[in-house]
mmCIF file of C-alpha atoms and ligand atoms in Angstrom:
data_model
loop_
_atom_site.group_PDB
_atom_site.id
_atom_site.type_symbol
_atom_site.label_atom_id
_atom_site.label_comp_id
_atom_site.label_asym_id
_atom_site.label_seq_id
_atom_site.Cartn_x
_atom_site.Cartn_y
_atom_site.Cartn_z
ATOM 1 C CA UNK A 1 -0.128 -0.037 -0.042
ATOM 2 C CA UNK A 2 2.281 2.227 1.069
ATOM 3 C CA UNK A 3 4.895 1.683 -2.047
ATOM 4 C CA UNK A 4 1.910 2.101 -4.177
ATOM 5 C CA UNK A 5 0.913 5.342 -2.683
ATOM 6 C CA UNK A 6 4.651 6.625 -2.800
ATOM 7 C CA UNK A 7 5.066 5.232 -6.661
ATOM 8 C CA UNK A 8 1.867 7.350 -7.213
ATOM 9 C CA UNK A 9 3.516 10.402 -5.216
ATOM 10 C CA UNK A 10 6.120 10.266 -7.811
ATOM 11 C CA UNK A 11 4.053 10.047 -10.865
ATOM 12 C CA UNK A 12 2.540 13.483 -9.895
ATOM 13 C CA UNK A 13 5.207 15.112 -9.089
ATOM 14 C CA UNK A 14 6.926 14.343 -11.882
ATOM 15 C CA UNK A 15 3.586 14.828 -14.412
ATOM 16 C CA UNK A 16 4.293 18.812 -12.506
ATOM 17 C CA UNK A 17 7.635 18.553 -13.538
ATOM 18 C CA UNK A 18 6.566 18.611 -16.803
ATOM 19 C CA UNK A 19 3.598 21.382 -17.060
ATOM 20 C CA UNK A 20 6.490 23.328 -15.378
ATOM 21 C CA UNK A 21 8.967 22.551 -17.455
ATOM 22 C CA UNK A 22 6.542 23.093 -20.571
ATOM 23 C CA UNK A 23 4.642 26.828 -19.082
ATOM 24 C CA UNK A 24 7.810 27.273 -18.371
ATOM 25 C CA UNK A 25 9.521 26.799 -22.040
ATOM 26 C CA UNK A 26 6.463 28.712 -23.725
ATOM 27 C CA UNK A 27 6.860 31.850 -21.707
ATOM 28 C CA UNK A 28 10.754 32.197 -22.319
ATOM 29 C CA UNK A 29 10.660 30.692 -26.017
ATOM 30 C CA UNK A 30 10.697 33.174 -28.729
ATOM 31 C CA UNK A 31 8.386 33.011 -31.234
ATOM 32 C CA UNK A 32 7.929 29.610 -34.034
ATOM 33 C CA UNK A 33 9.895 31.491 -37.194
ATOM 34 C CA UNK A 34 8.254 29.335 -40.007
ATOM 35 C CA UNK A 35 9.809 29.504 -43.672
ATOM 36 C CA UNK A 36 8.339 32.272 -45.528
ATOM 37 C CA UNK A 37 6.719 30.938 -49.300
ATOM 38 C CA UNK A 38 7.802 32.701 -51.972
ATOM 39 C CA UNK A 39 5.308 35.103 -54.103
ATOM 40 C CA UNK A 40 6.219 36.711 -57.205
ATOM 41 C CA UNK A 41 2.787 38.145 -57.635
ATOM 42 C CA UNK A 42 2.548 41.809 -58.528
ATOM 43 C CA UNK A 43 -1.043 43.055 -58.801
ATOM 44 C CA UNK A 44 -1.904 46.014 -60.624
ATOM 45 C CA UNK A 45 -3.924 48.637 -59.013
ATOM 46 C CA UNK A 46 -6.883 49.383 -61.088
ATOM 47 C CA UNK A 47 -9.932 51.713 -59.969
ATOM 48 C CA UNK A 48 -12.439 48.103 -59.881
ATOM 49 C CA UNK A 49 -9.854 46.327 -58.074
ATOM 50 C CA UNK A 50 -10.009 49.017 -55.354
ATOM 51 C CA UNK A 51 -13.209 49.719 -55.153
ATOM 52 C CA UNK A 52 -13.617 45.889 -54.652
ATOM 53 C CA UNK A 53 -11.387 45.331 -52.554
ATOM 54 C CA UNK A 54 -12.602 48.753 -50.373
ATOM 55 C CA UNK A 55 -15.934 46.701 -50.078
ATOM 56 C CA UNK A 56 -14.355 43.338 -47.891
ATOM 57 C CA UNK A 57 -12.263 45.821 -46.148
ATOM 58 C CA UNK A 58 -14.620 47.483 -45.236
ATOM 59 C CA UNK A 59 -16.899 44.215 -43.602
ATOM 60 C CA UNK A 60 -13.279 42.458 -42.759
ATOM 61 C CA UNK A 61 -10.485 44.583 -42.305
ATOM 62 C CA UNK A 62 -11.338 48.229 -40.854
ATOM 63 C CA UNK A 63 -13.060 47.597 -37.557
ATOM 64 C CA UNK A 64 -9.504 45.618 -36.207
ATOM 65 C CA UNK A 65 -7.074 48.202 -37.487
ATOM 66 C CA UNK A 66 -8.896 51.731 -37.901
ATOM 67 C CA UNK A 67 -8.695 54.302 -34.536
ATOM 68 C CA UNK A 68 -11.233 56.743 -34.462
ATOM 69 C CA UNK A 69 -10.147 59.030 -37.475
ATOM 70 C CA UNK A 70 -10.963 55.654 -39.333
ATOM 71 C CA UNK A 71 -6.439 55.845 -39.728
ATOM 72 C CA UNK A 72 -5.433 51.684 -40.323
ATOM 73 C CA UNK A 73 -2.743 52.351 -37.698
ATOM 74 C CA UNK A 74 -3.634 49.289 -35.708
ATOM 75 C CA UNK A 75 -4.902 49.328 -32.071
ATOM 76 C CA UNK A 76 -5.780 47.741 -28.705
ATOM 77 C CA UNK A 77 -8.322 44.822 -29.567
ATOM 78 C CA UNK A 78 -10.548 45.109 -26.527
ATOM 79 C CA UNK A 79 -13.453 42.529 -27.724
ATOM 80 C CA UNK A 80 -9.704 40.380 -27.376
ATOM 81 C CA UNK A 81 -10.446 38.387 -23.998
ATOM 82 C CA UNK A 82 -7.672 39.250 -21.094
ATOM 83 C CA UNK A 83 -6.055 35.911 -21.053
ATOM 84 C CA UNK A 84 -4.855 35.729 -23.618
ATOM 85 C CA UNK A 85 -2.725 38.614 -23.009
ATOM 86 C CA UNK A 86 -2.664 42.722 -24.264
ATOM 87 C CA UNK A 87 -3.025 42.163 -28.169
ATOM 88 C CA UNK A 88 -2.956 44.991 -30.426
ATOM 89 C CA UNK A 89 -2.595 45.414 -34.440
ATOM 90 C CA UNK A 90 -0.894 47.413 -36.208
ATOM 91 C CA UNK A 91 0.021 49.702 -38.783
ATOM 92 C CA UNK A 92 -1.506 48.827 -41.937
ATOM 93 C CA UNK A 93 -1.106 52.281 -43.638
ATOM 94 C CA UNK A 94 1.273 53.089 -46.744
ATOM 95 C CA UNK A 95 4.333 53.964 -44.523
ATOM 96 C CA UNK A 96 7.406 52.609 -45.500
ATOM 97 C CA UNK A 97 8.306 51.751 -41.136
ATOM 98 C CA UNK A 98 6.025 52.183 -39.324
ATOM 99 C CA UNK A 99 2.962 50.582 -41.640
ATOM 100 C CA UNK A 100 3.495 48.353 -44.307
ATOM 101 C CA UNK A 101 4.964 50.529 -47.032
ATOM 102 C CA UNK A 102 7.629 48.477 -48.031
ATOM 103 C CA UNK A 103 6.015 44.755 -48.492
ATOM 104 C CA UNK A 104 6.167 43.475 -51.694
ATOM 105 C CA UNK A 105 2.068 42.511 -53.149
ATOM 106 C CA UNK A 106 3.540 38.716 -53.190
ATOM 107 C CA UNK A 107 4.684 39.421 -48.945
ATOM 108 C CA UNK A 108 1.042 40.423 -48.549
ATOM 109 C CA UNK A 109 -0.335 37.887 -50.613
ATOM 110 C CA UNK A 110 1.451 35.626 -48.456
ATOM 111 C CA UNK A 111 0.602 36.422 -45.250
ATOM 112 C CA UNK A 112 -3.098 37.174 -45.716
ATOM 113 C CA UNK A 113 -3.181 32.903 -47.318
ATOM 114 C CA UNK A 114 -1.315 31.789 -44.475
ATOM 115 C CA UNK A 115 0.040 34.335 -41.799
ATOM 116 C CA UNK A 116 3.584 34.158 -42.332
ATOM 117 C CA UNK A 117 4.632 37.621 -42.305
ATOM 118 C CA UNK A 118 7.710 38.812 -44.200
ATOM 119 C CA UNK A 119 10.056 37.624 -40.592
ATOM 120 C CA UNK A 120 8.830 34.253 -40.842
ATOM 121 C CA UNK A 121 6.215 35.125 -37.807
ATOM 122 C CA UNK A 122 2.975 34.673 -36.587
ATOM 123 C CA UNK A 123 0.459 37.512 -35.076
ATOM 124 C CA UNK A 124 -1.700 36.974 -32.544
ATOM 125 C CA UNK A 125 -5.646 37.756 -33.729
ATOM 126 C CA UNK A 126 -4.931 38.793 -37.621
ATOM 127 C CA UNK A 127 -7.624 35.469 -38.708
ATOM 128 C CA UNK A 128 -5.878 34.645 -42.068
ATOM 129 C CA UNK A 129 -8.011 33.421 -46.104
ATOM 130 C CA UNK A 130 -6.647 30.613 -46.990
ATOM 131 C CA UNK A 131 -9.565 29.547 -49.037
ATOM 132 C CA UNK A 132 -10.549 32.901 -50.281
ATOM 133 C CA UNK A 133 -10.961 33.348 -53.864
ATOM 134 C CA UNK A 134 -7.533 34.715 -55.742
ATOM 135 C CA UNK A 135 -8.830 37.386 -57.642
ATOM 136 C CA UNK A 136 -10.336 38.610 -54.176
ATOM 137 C CA UNK A 137 -7.287 38.312 -52.780
ATOM 138 C CA UNK A 138 -6.464 39.972 -54.992
ATOM 139 C CA UNK A 139 -8.065 43.262 -54.985
ATOM 140 C CA UNK A 140 -7.586 43.517 -50.903
ATOM 141 C CA UNK A 141 -3.916 44.314 -52.081
ATOM 142 C CA UNK A 142 -4.761 46.921 -54.489
ATOM 143 C CA UNK A 143 -7.008 48.592 -52.194
ATOM 144 C CA UNK A 144 -4.080 48.386 -50.192
ATOM 145 C CA UNK A 145 -2.145 49.985 -52.910
ATOM 146 C CA UNK A 146 -4.797 52.385 -53.340
ATOM 147 C CA UNK A 147 -5.071 55.659 -53.127
ATOM 148 C CA UNK A 148 -8.259 55.513 -49.844
ATOM 149 C CA UNK A 149 -7.745 57.936 -47.201
ATOM 150 C CA UNK A 150 -7.926 55.798 -44.365
ATOM 151 C CA UNK A 151 -4.083 54.320 -45.959
ATOM 152 C CA UNK A 152 -2.032 57.484 -46.638
ATOM 153 C CA UNK A 153 1.270 56.581 -44.349
ATOM 154 C CA UNK A 154 0.621 57.709 -40.913
ATOM 155 C CA UNK A 155 3.079 58.119 -38.372
ATOM 156 C CA UNK A 156 1.590 56.349 -35.702
ATOM 157 C CA UNK A 157 2.133 52.795 -34.124
ATOM 158 C CA UNK A 158 0.531 51.093 -32.051
ATOM 159 C CA UNK A 159 2.460 49.267 -28.896
ATOM 160 C CA UNK A 160 3.017 46.017 -29.695
ATOM 161 C CA UNK A 161 1.000 43.091 -28.616
ATOM 162 C CA UNK A 162 1.865 41.651 -25.227
ATOM 163 C CA UNK A 163 0.490 38.292 -25.700
ATOM 164 C CA UNK A 164 0.355 36.189 -21.979
ATOM 165 C CA UNK A 165 0.890 32.437 -21.381
ATOM 166 C CA UNK A 166 -2.091 30.788 -23.400
ATOM 167 C CA UNK A 167 -2.109 33.404 -25.836
ATOM 168 C CA UNK A 168 1.719 32.357 -26.676
ATOM 169 C CA UNK A 169 0.796 28.784 -26.786
ATOM 170 C CA UNK A 170 -2.780 29.777 -28.666
ATOM 171 C CA UNK A 171 -0.211 31.177 -31.608
ATOM 172 C CA UNK A 172 2.841 28.699 -31.638
ATOM 173 C CA UNK A 173 0.369 25.498 -30.878
ATOM 174 C CA UNK A 174 -3.342 25.989 -31.965
ATOM 175 C CA UNK A 175 -3.768 29.022 -34.747
ATOM 176 C CA UNK A 176 -0.775 27.196 -36.730
ATOM 177 C CA UNK A 177 -0.512 28.973 -40.347
ATOM 178 C CA UNK A 178 -2.681 27.343 -43.545
ATOM 179 C CA UNK A 179 -1.202 26.087 -46.291
ATOM 180 C CA UNK A 180 -0.762 28.620 -49.833
ATOM 181 C CA UNK A 181 -3.548 27.267 -51.818
ATOM 182 C CA UNK A 182 -2.582 24.305 -54.490
ATOM 183 C CA UNK A 183 -4.720 25.476 -57.097
ATOM 184 C CA UNK A 184 -5.817 29.031 -58.126
ATOM 185 C CA UNK A 185 -9.436 29.002 -56.218
ATOM 186 C CA UNK A 186 -12.465 30.852 -58.768
ATOM 187 C CA UNK A 187 -15.373 32.914 -57.418
ATOM 188 C CA UNK A 188 -18.642 31.800 -57.130
ATOM 189 C CA UNK A 189 -20.466 31.794 -60.015
ATOM 190 C CA UNK A 190 -23.464 34.454 -58.469
ATOM 191 C CA UNK A 191 -25.897 33.080 -60.665
ATOM 192 C CA UNK A 192 -25.990 29.862 -57.788
ATOM 193 C CA UNK A 193 -27.155 31.392 -55.127
ATOM 194 C CA UNK A 194 -26.421 28.167 -52.905
ATOM 195 C CA UNK A 195 -22.522 28.319 -54.222
ATOM 196 C CA UNK A 196 -22.539 32.365 -53.876
ATOM 197 C CA UNK A 197 -24.006 31.952 -50.432
ATOM 198 C CA UNK A 198 -21.779 28.976 -49.231
ATOM 199 C CA UNK A 199 -18.471 31.116 -50.141
ATOM 200 C CA UNK A 200 -19.293 34.610 -48.317
ATOM 201 C CA UNK A 201 -20.018 32.441 -45.395
ATOM 202 C CA UNK A 202 -17.462 30.081 -45.294
ATOM 203 C CA UNK A 203 -14.365 31.546 -47.390
ATOM 204 C CA UNK A 204 -14.800 35.090 -48.087
ATOM 205 C CA UNK A 205 -16.823 37.096 -45.262
ATOM 206 C CA UNK A 206 -16.286 33.857 -42.923
ATOM 207 C CA UNK A 207 -19.890 34.478 -40.893
ATOM 208 C CA UNK A 208 -19.021 31.271 -39.910
ATOM 209 C CA UNK A 209 -15.829 31.720 -37.847
ATOM 210 C CA UNK A 210 -17.903 34.299 -35.382
ATOM 211 C CA UNK A 211 -20.915 31.393 -35.821
ATOM 212 C CA UNK A 212 -19.828 28.573 -34.880
ATOM 213 C CA UNK A 213 -18.844 27.280 -31.120
ATOM 214 C CA UNK A 214 -15.609 29.193 -30.170
ATOM 215 C CA UNK A 215 -12.675 30.183 -32.483
ATOM 216 C CA UNK A 216 -10.203 27.555 -30.836
ATOM 217 C CA UNK A 217 -12.322 24.952 -32.172
ATOM 218 C CA UNK A 218 -12.811 26.120 -35.698
ATOM 219 C CA UNK A 219 -11.724 24.667 -38.901
ATOM 220 C CA UNK A 220 -9.973 27.087 -41.629
ATOM 221 C CA UNK A 221 -9.757 24.446 -44.014
ATOM 222 C CA UNK A 222 -12.864 22.497 -43.565
ATOM 223 C CA UNK A 223 -15.185 25.024 -42.432
ATOM 224 C CA UNK A 224 -17.883 23.059 -42.386
ATOM 225 C CA UNK A 225 -16.377 20.411 -40.149
ATOM 226 C CA UNK A 226 -16.065 23.049 -37.152
ATOM 227 C CA UNK A 227 -17.441 22.346 -33.979
ATOM 228 C CA UNK A 228 -20.695 23.642 -33.444
ATOM 229 C CA UNK A 229 -20.805 24.877 -37.030
ATOM 230 C CA UNK A 230 -22.659 27.871 -37.983
ATOM 231 C CA UNK A 231 -24.622 26.842 -34.490
ATOM 232 C CA UNK A 232 -23.715 30.042 -32.665
ATOM 233 C CA UNK A 233 -22.487 29.963 -28.400
ATOM 234 C CA UNK A 234 -19.023 31.427 -29.426
ATOM 235 C CA UNK A 235 -18.374 33.522 -26.392
ATOM 236 C CA UNK A 236 -17.409 37.099 -27.742
ATOM 237 C CA UNK A 237 -16.487 39.997 -25.729
ATOM 238 C CA UNK A 238 -17.925 43.608 -27.141
ATOM 239 C CA UNK A 239 -16.634 47.268 -26.721
ATOM 240 C CA UNK A 240 -17.290 47.159 -22.524
ATOM 241 C CA UNK A 241 -15.819 44.350 -22.267
ATOM 242 C CA UNK A 242 -18.952 42.237 -21.268
ATOM 243 C CA UNK A 243 -19.604 38.249 -23.402
ATOM 244 C CA UNK A 244 -22.418 38.482 -26.244
ATOM 245 C CA UNK A 245 -22.742 35.102 -27.568
ATOM 246 C CA UNK A 246 -22.815 34.563 -31.061
ATOM 247 C CA UNK A 247 -26.727 33.870 -32.839
ATOM 248 C CA UNK A 248 -27.407 30.502 -33.845
ATOM 249 C CA UNK A 249 -27.475 31.252 -37.705
ATOM 250 C CA UNK A 250 -28.757 27.856 -38.371
ATOM 251 C CA UNK A 251 -33.024 27.199 -39.838
ATOM 252 C CA UNK A 252 -33.746 25.222 -36.663
ATOM 253 C CA UNK A 253 -36.665 26.667 -35.000
ATOM 254 C CA UNK A 254 -34.484 27.859 -31.584
ATOM 255 C CA UNK A 255 -31.823 29.282 -34.315
ATOM 256 C CA UNK A 256 -32.896 31.871 -37.510
ATOM 257 C CA UNK A 257 -35.496 28.722 -38.595
ATOM 258 C CA UNK A 258 -39.171 32.064 -38.344
ATOM 259 C CA UNK A 259 -37.024 34.645 -40.357
ATOM 260 C CA UNK A 260 -38.045 35.524 -43.659
ATOM 261 C CA UNK A 261 -35.274 36.174 -47.217
ATOM 262 C CA UNK A 262 -36.481 39.898 -46.076
ATOM 263 C CA UNK A 263 -36.385 40.129 -42.588
ATOM 264 C CA UNK A 264 -32.352 37.955 -42.546
ATOM 265 C CA UNK A 265 -31.489 40.845 -45.418
ATOM 266 C CA UNK A 266 -32.546 43.576 -42.394
ATOM 267 C CA UNK A 267 -31.217 41.437 -40.108
ATOM 268 C CA UNK A 268 -27.318 40.684 -41.469
ATOM 269 C CA UNK A 269 -27.302 44.326 -43.891
ATOM 270 C CA UNK A 270 -28.611 47.178 -41.549
ATOM 271 C CA UNK A 271 -28.212 44.385 -37.898
ATOM 272 C CA UNK A 272 -31.996 44.522 -36.923
ATOM 273 C CA UNK A 273 -33.562 41.160 -35.880
ATOM 274 C CA UNK A 274 -36.993 40.157 -35.926
ATOM 275 C CA UNK A 275 -37.616 40.492 -32.934
ATOM 276 C CA UNK A 276 -36.665 44.136 -33.903
ATOM 277 C CA UNK A 277 -33.830 44.607 -31.504
ATOM 278 C CA UNK A 278 -30.621 45.710 -33.202
ATOM 279 C CA UNK A 279 -27.549 43.192 -33.229
ATOM 280 C CA UNK A 280 -24.805 43.633 -31.050
ATOM 281 C CA UNK A 281 -21.375 44.498 -31.347
ATOM 282 C CA UNK A 282 -19.147 42.550 -32.846
ATOM 283 C CA UNK A 283 -21.612 41.783 -35.200
ATOM 284 C CA UNK A 284 -22.024 44.368 -37.696
ATOM 285 C CA UNK A 285 -23.785 45.515 -40.318
ATOM 286 C CA UNK A 286 -22.951 44.732 -43.115
ATOM 287 C CA UNK A 287 -24.446 47.131 -46.169
ATOM 288 C CA UNK A 288 -21.329 46.600 -48.476
ATOM 289 C CA UNK A 289 -23.034 43.001 -49.089
ATOM 290 C CA UNK A 290 -25.303 43.069 -52.185
ATOM 291 C CA UNK A 291 -28.791 42.144 -51.695
ATOM 292 C CA UNK A 292 -28.131 38.832 -53.907
ATOM 293 C CA UNK A 293 -25.515 38.535 -51.854
ATOM 294 C CA UNK A 294 -28.051 37.978 -48.208
ATOM 295 C CA UNK A 295 -29.934 35.689 -50.359
ATOM 296 C CA UNK A 296 -27.304 33.428 -51.182
ATOM 297 C CA UNK A 297 -26.669 33.402 -47.704
ATOM 298 C CA UNK A 298 -29.952 32.527 -46.798
ATOM 299 C CA UNK A 299 -29.905 29.925 -49.771
ATOM 300 C CA UNK A 300 -26.741 28.264 -48.818
ATOM 301 C CA UNK A 301 -27.853 28.608 -44.569
ATOM 302 C CA UNK A 302 -31.273 26.629 -45.155
ATOM 303 C CA UNK A 303 -29.008 23.398 -46.690
ATOM 304 C CA UNK A 304 -26.705 23.509 -43.029
ATOM 305 C CA UNK A 305 -27.346 21.238 -40.384
ATOM 306 C CA UNK A 306 -30.051 22.166 -38.198
ATOM 307 C CA UNK A 307 -28.144 22.811 -34.617
ATOM 308 C CA UNK A 308 -30.249 23.385 -31.568
ATOM 309 C CA UNK A 309 -29.165 26.968 -29.340
ATOM 310 C CA UNK A 310 -27.663 25.850 -26.187
ATOM 311 C CA UNK A 311 -29.132 27.203 -22.772
ATOM 312 C CA UNK A 312 -26.675 29.936 -23.194
ATOM 313 C CA UNK A 313 -27.438 34.006 -23.421
HETATM 314 C C1 LIG B 10 -10.188 40.535 -36.045
HETATM 315 C C2 LIG B 10 -9.299 41.486 -35.567
HETATM 316 C C3 LIG B 10 -8.359 41.811 -37.181
HETATM 317 C C4 LIG B 10 -9.494 41.492 -38.615
HETATM 318 C C5 LIG B 10 -10.572 40.992 -38.458
HETATM 319 C C6 LIG B 10 -7.867 41.819 -39.777
HETATM 320 N N1 LIG B 10 -7.140 42.390 -38.634
HETATM 321 FE FE1 LIG B 10 -4.640 43.097 -39.949
HETATM 322 N N2 LIG B 10 -4.438 42.694 -37.257
HETATM 323 C C7 LIG B 10 -4.714 41.887 -36.897
HETATM 324 C C8 LIG B 10 -4.090 42.124 -35.456
HETATM 325 C C9 LIG B 10 -4.210 42.221 -34.100
HETATM 326 C C10 LIG B 10 -2.312 42.501 -36.125
HETATM 327 C C11 LIG B 10 -0.838 42.180 -35.830
HETATM 328 C C12 LIG B 10 -0.569 40.555 -35.686
HETATM 329 C C13 LIG B 10 0.416 40.649 -34.491
HETATM 330 O O1 LIG B 10 0.499 40.349 -33.071
HETATM 331 O O2 LIG B 10 1.561 40.353 -35.554
HETATM 332 C C14 LIG B 10 -2.849 42.715 -37.200
HETATM 333 C C15 LIG B 10 -1.426 42.367 -38.467
HETATM 334 C C16 LIG B 10 -1.802 42.323 -40.152
HETATM 335 C C17 LIG B 10 -0.585 43.269 -40.568
HETATM 336 C C18 LIG B 10 0.698 42.580 -40.207
HETATM 337 C C19 LIG B 10 1.605 44.421 -40.254
HETATM 338 C C20 LIG B 10 2.681 43.985 -39.950
HETATM 339 O O3 LIG B 10 3.207 44.853 -39.629
HETATM 340 O O4 LIG B 10 3.504 43.150 -39.014
HETATM 341 C C21 LIG B 10 -1.244 43.010 -41.797
HETATM 342 C C22 LIG B 10 -0.803 43.306 -42.929
HETATM 343 C C23 LIG B 10 -2.803 43.189 -41.952
HETATM 344 N N3 LIG B 10 -3.076 42.708 -40.540
HETATM 345 C C24 LIG B 10 -3.831 42.885 -42.193
HETATM 346 C C25 LIG B 10 -5.397 42.711 -43.031
HETATM 347 C C26 LIG B 10 -5.593 43.272 -43.484
HETATM 348 C C27 LIG B 10 -5.644 43.565 -44.600
HETATM 349 C C28 LIG B 10 -6.931 42.302 -43.220
HETATM 350 C C29 LIG B 10 -8.807 42.221 -43.662
HETATM 351 C C30 LIG B 10 -8.636 41.420 -45.267
HETATM 352 C C31 LIG B 10 -6.634 42.717 -41.698
HETATM 353 N N4 LIG B 10 -5.910 42.417 -41.920
HETATM 354 C C32 LIG B 10 -7.709 42.669 -40.936
HETATM 355 C C33 LIG B 10 -5.424 41.669 -36.458
HETATM 356 C C34 LIG B 10 -6.911 41.571 -38.086
HETATM 357 C C1 LIG B 11 -17.865 39.089 -35.083
HETATM 358 C C2 LIG B 11 -18.237 37.829 -35.603
HETATM 359 C C3 LIG B 11 -19.697 37.539 -36.501
HETATM 360 C C4 LIG B 11 -19.358 37.927 -38.132
HETATM 361 C C5 LIG B 11 -18.400 37.963 -38.811
HETATM 362 C C6 LIG B 11 -20.958 37.281 -37.962
HETATM 363 N N1 LIG B 11 -21.256 37.683 -37.346
HETATM 364 FE FE1 LIG B 11 -23.557 37.039 -37.578
HETATM 365 N N2 LIG B 11 -23.515 37.679 -34.879
HETATM 366 C C7 LIG B 11 -22.677 37.605 -34.163
HETATM 367 C C8 LIG B 11 -23.161 37.599 -32.737
HETATM 368 C C9 LIG B 11 -21.635 37.993 -31.496
HETATM 369 C C10 LIG B 11 -24.626 38.076 -33.044
HETATM 370 C C11 LIG B 11 -25.088 38.716 -31.660
HETATM 371 C C12 LIG B 11 -25.678 39.398 -31.265
HETATM 372 C C13 LIG B 11 -26.644 40.050 -30.673
HETATM 373 O O1 LIG B 11 -27.007 38.980 -29.544
HETATM 374 O O2 LIG B 11 -27.113 40.851 -30.007
HETATM 375 C C14 LIG B 11 -24.489 38.427 -34.432
HETATM 376 C C15 LIG B 11 -26.009 37.758 -34.642
HETATM 377 C C16 LIG B 11 -26.111 37.579 -36.171
HETATM 378 C C17 LIG B 11 -27.602 36.957 -36.073
HETATM 379 C C18 LIG B 11 -29.566 37.774 -35.597
HETATM 380 C C19 LIG B 11 -29.692 36.738 -35.792
HETATM 381 C C20 LIG B 11 -30.907 36.541 -34.286
HETATM 382 O O3 LIG B 11 -30.656 35.592 -33.616
HETATM 383 O O4 LIG B 11 -31.641 37.024 -34.767
HETATM 384 C C21 LIG B 11 -27.448 37.158 -37.514
HETATM 385 C C22 LIG B 11 -28.836 36.725 -38.653
HETATM 386 C C23 LIG B 11 -26.308 36.898 -38.249
HETATM 387 N N3 LIG B 11 -25.502 37.021 -37.147
HETATM 388 C C24 LIG B 11 -25.677 36.486 -39.637
HETATM 389 C C25 LIG B 11 -24.254 36.939 -39.681
HETATM 390 C C26 LIG B 11 -24.142 36.305 -41.115
HETATM 391 C C27 LIG B 11 -25.155 36.669 -42.529
HETATM 392 C C28 LIG B 11 -22.140 36.708 -40.919
HETATM 393 C C29 LIG B 11 -21.504 36.953 -41.957
HETATM 394 C C30 LIG B 11 -22.225 37.864 -43.548
HETATM 395 C C31 LIG B 11 -22.493 36.816 -39.682
HETATM 396 N N4 LIG B 11 -23.701 37.186 -39.638
HETATM 397 C C32 LIG B 11 -20.875 37.299 -39.107
HETATM 398 C C33 LIG B 11 -21.008 38.074 -34.723
HETATM 399 C C34 LIG B 11 -20.654 37.875 -36.138
#
């Protein structure tokens, strides 16, 4: 009996030692450095490209990078839970040193696809776009190179992110870089509503990321395999630091089962829920989506397996 206890005791001690060692390792080691994929891509900045890039950026980039004058200088991410540390976004204006003025189009492309920056590091909380159509990624790059007011060089820089232990662990072990696409990804056929909606929900605006169970268990390469795909319940913070759970956007009766197409357009484009309330941050009105795109999302979500809303609220 005594020896068994002793034996168990030493196992526990060993485990504790191992865990403590691992935590110390994660907190002191320098960030992981990845091999940077090469891309010689150059993007021609046309008015059409920059305009579509701006349209997407207004839904995908600006919320996280803009200061209160709408310049993309980077800022404290108030909606990142404190347990990840103090997370700041970066200056992505054309400033040569503080912004991304010196990055090549290829370097921006690689980072948007994989999350890997020119120095081989990855950041925390910058989303990746591994499934977006080639032409849409190019349009975002064209916008970044355009004369848009919010991208004019600004001599201002948000402080560096102070990741917590959990933040570092997630950065280096969970939110891994995604691979470069092996073939050129085409835009969906806009006459096929379901295909168009699937593209917006899973690959472009990525509604699924917020609307599935948790960012930690989302599957960026195969979105429909994310835990609780589109069933909501993802705990997120508003700008006051209060938890707002994402809602169930499957067609179950506990989700959006009773929404008509018109009511759905009102909710997605103008933030007006069926019950008359305004959607709360971090859900924002997506006025830049076309009605056809929102009808596509509606048609696609009808094909998604229904899930019951968990008893969070
Ligand atoms: C959820 C918030 C969020 C969104 C949305 C977002 N970013 Fe970021 N972005 C960040 C954060 C945070 C960082 C800093 C990551 C780090 O620690 O390096 C960052 C870093 C970057 C960097 C690297 C800059 C540098 O000097 O290291 C670029 C470029 C960038 N973002 C561009 C974009 C573009 C373009 C979009 C839209 C397609 C976008 N971001 C959308 C939060 C966001
Ligand atoms: C940044 C995270 C985020 C993104 C991206 C996002 N949503 Fe939301 N959405 C939320 C949250 C959180 C709520 C709940 C807001 C509330 O309770 O007031 C919500 C609410 C909604 C509602 C209201 C549902 C109801 O129960 O009345 C609809 C519809 C919706 N989102 C659809 C979408 C669609 C479609 C997209 C993609 C175009 C999308 N959302 C993108 C976070 C997000």
